[in-house]
Amino acid sequence: MKTFYSMITAVAFLSACSTELTNQAVSVRQISLAGAENCSFLGPVSGSEFFGLTVAGDAQSALNKVRNSVAEIGGNAFVLTQTVSDADGTVSHADAYSCK
């Protein structure tokens, strides 16, 4: 029974690790490279998440970290340049832009 409670605690702890969007990041959108032509390049950003409950959850959390990073540097859009996912987690790289 003690093992059961330990597992429940571990699952609750791991599920709480996903990254939520900040208020500023809610409006950050993913665009295509062609869509970035009339935007100002701000720099590269990245986000990663490991050992979540699902690969999809890790991928979403990594993208939320990208959006949060874009918002932190004053951007409102990003072009995803690379995403690598496996059973352990996800790493996403992107270029941040400020678009009108």
CSV table of C-alpha atoms in Angstrom, one decimal:
chain,number,residue,atom,x,y,z
A,1,MET,CA,0.0,0.0,0.0
A,2,LYS,CA,2.9,2.3,0.7
A,3,THR,CA,4.2,1.8,-2.8
A,4,PHE,CA,0.8,2.7,-4.2
A,5,TYR,CA,0.9,6.1,-2.4
A,6,SER,CA,4.4,6.7,-3.4
A,7,MET,CA,3.5,6.1,-7.1
A,8,ILE,CA,0.5,8.5,-6.8
A,9,THR,CA,2.7,11.1,-5.3
A,10,ALA,CA,5.3,10.7,-8.1
A,11,VAL,CA,2.7,10.9,-10.8
A,12,ALA,CA,1.2,14.1,-9.3
A,13,PHE,CA,4.6,15.6,-9.0
A,14,LEU,CA,5.6,14.8,-12.6
A,15,SER,CA,2.3,16.0,-14.0
A,16,ALA,CA,2.8,19.4,-12.3
A,17,CYS,CA,6.0,20.0,-14.2
A,18,SER,CA,4.4,21.1,-17.4
A,19,THR,CA,4.9,24.7,-18.3
A,20,GLU,CA,2.0,27.1,-18.6
A,21,LEU,CA,1.9,30.1,-20.9
A,22,THR,CA,2.5,33.5,-19.3
A,23,ASN,CA,-0.1,36.2,-20.0
A,24,GLN,CA,2.2,37.8,-22.6
A,25,ALA,CA,2.9,34.5,-24.3
A,26,VAL,CA,-0.7,33.7,-25.0
A,27,SER,CA,-0.6,36.0,-28.1
A,28,VAL,CA,2.7,34.6,-29.4
A,29,ARG,CA,2.0,32.6,-32.6
A,30,GLN,CA,3.9,30.2,-34.8
A,31,ILE,CA,4.5,31.4,-38.3
A,32,SER,CA,6.2,30.0,-41.4
A,33,LEU,CA,9.6,31.3,-42.6
A,34,ALA,CA,7.8,33.0,-45.5
A,35,GLY,CA,5.5,34.7,-43.1
A,36,ALA,CA,8.5,36.2,-41.3
A,37,GLU,CA,9.6,38.3,-44.3
A,38,ASN,CA,8.1,41.5,-42.9
A,39,CYS,CA,9.1,40.8,-39.3
A,40,SER,CA,12.1,41.8,-37.3
A,41,PHE,CA,14.4,39.0,-36.2
A,42,LEU,CA,15.0,39.0,-32.5
A,43,GLY,CA,17.2,35.9,-32.0
A,44,PRO,CA,17.1,32.2,-31.3
A,45,VAL,CA,15.1,30.7,-28.4
A,46,SER,CA,14.6,27.2,-27.2
A,47,GLY,CA,12.5,25.2,-24.8
A,48,SER,CA,12.7,21.7,-23.4
A,49,GLU,CA,10.8,19.3,-21.2
A,50,PHE,CA,11.9,15.9,-20.0
A,51,PHE,CA,10.3,13.0,-18.1
A,52,GLY,CA,6.7,14.1,-18.3
A,53,LEU,CA,3.8,11.7,-18.4
A,54,THR,CA,3.6,11.6,-22.3
A,55,VAL,CA,5.7,12.6,-25.3
A,56,ALA,CA,2.9,14.8,-26.4
A,57,GLY,CA,2.8,16.6,-23.0
A,58,ASP,CA,6.6,17.1,-23.1
A,59,ALA,CA,6.2,18.6,-26.7
A,60,GLN,CA,3.5,21.0,-25.6
A,61,SER,CA,5.4,22.1,-22.6
A,62,ALA,CA,8.6,22.7,-24.7
A,63,LEU,CA,6.5,24.8,-27.2
A,64,ASN,CA,5.1,26.7,-24.2
A,65,LYS,CA,8.6,27.5,-23.1
A,66,VAL,CA,9.5,28.7,-26.6
A,67,ARG,CA,6.4,31.0,-26.6
A,68,ASN,CA,7.3,32.3,-23.1
A,69,SER,CA,10.9,33.0,-24.2
A,70,VAL,CA,9.7,34.9,-27.3
A,71,ALA,CA,7.4,37.0,-25.2
A,72,GLU,CA,10.2,37.7,-22.7
A,73,ILE,CA,12.4,39.3,-25.4
A,74,GLY,CA,9.5,41.3,-26.9
A,75,GLY,CA,8.4,39.1,-29.7
A,76,ASN,CA,5.0,38.0,-30.9
A,77,ALA,CA,5.9,35.2,-33.4
A,78,PHE,CA,8.3,32.4,-33.9
A,79,VAL,CA,9.5,30.1,-36.7
A,80,LEU,CA,10.1,26.6,-35.4
A,81,THR,CA,13.5,25.5,-36.7
A,82,GLN,CA,13.9,22.1,-35.0
A,83,THR,CA,12.1,19.8,-32.6
A,84,VAL,CA,13.5,16.5,-31.3
A,85,SER,CA,11.2,14.2,-29.3
A,86,ASP,CA,11.9,10.8,-27.8
A,87,ALA,CA,10.6,8.8,-24.8
A,88,ASP,CA,12.6,11.0,-22.4
A,89,GLY,CA,11.5,14.4,-23.6
A,90,THR,CA,11.4,17.1,-26.2
A,91,VAL,CA,13.7,19.9,-27.2
A,92,SER,CA,12.4,22.7,-29.5
A,93,HIS,CA,14.5,25.4,-31.2
A,94,ALA,CA,13.0,28.5,-32.8
A,95,ASP,CA,13.7,31.9,-34.2
A,96,ALA,CA,11.9,34.8,-32.4
A,97,TYR,CA,10.3,37.6,-34.4
A,98,SER,CA,8.5,40.8,-33.8
A,99,CYS,CA,5.8,41.2,-36.5
A,100,LYS,CA,3.3,44.1,-37.1
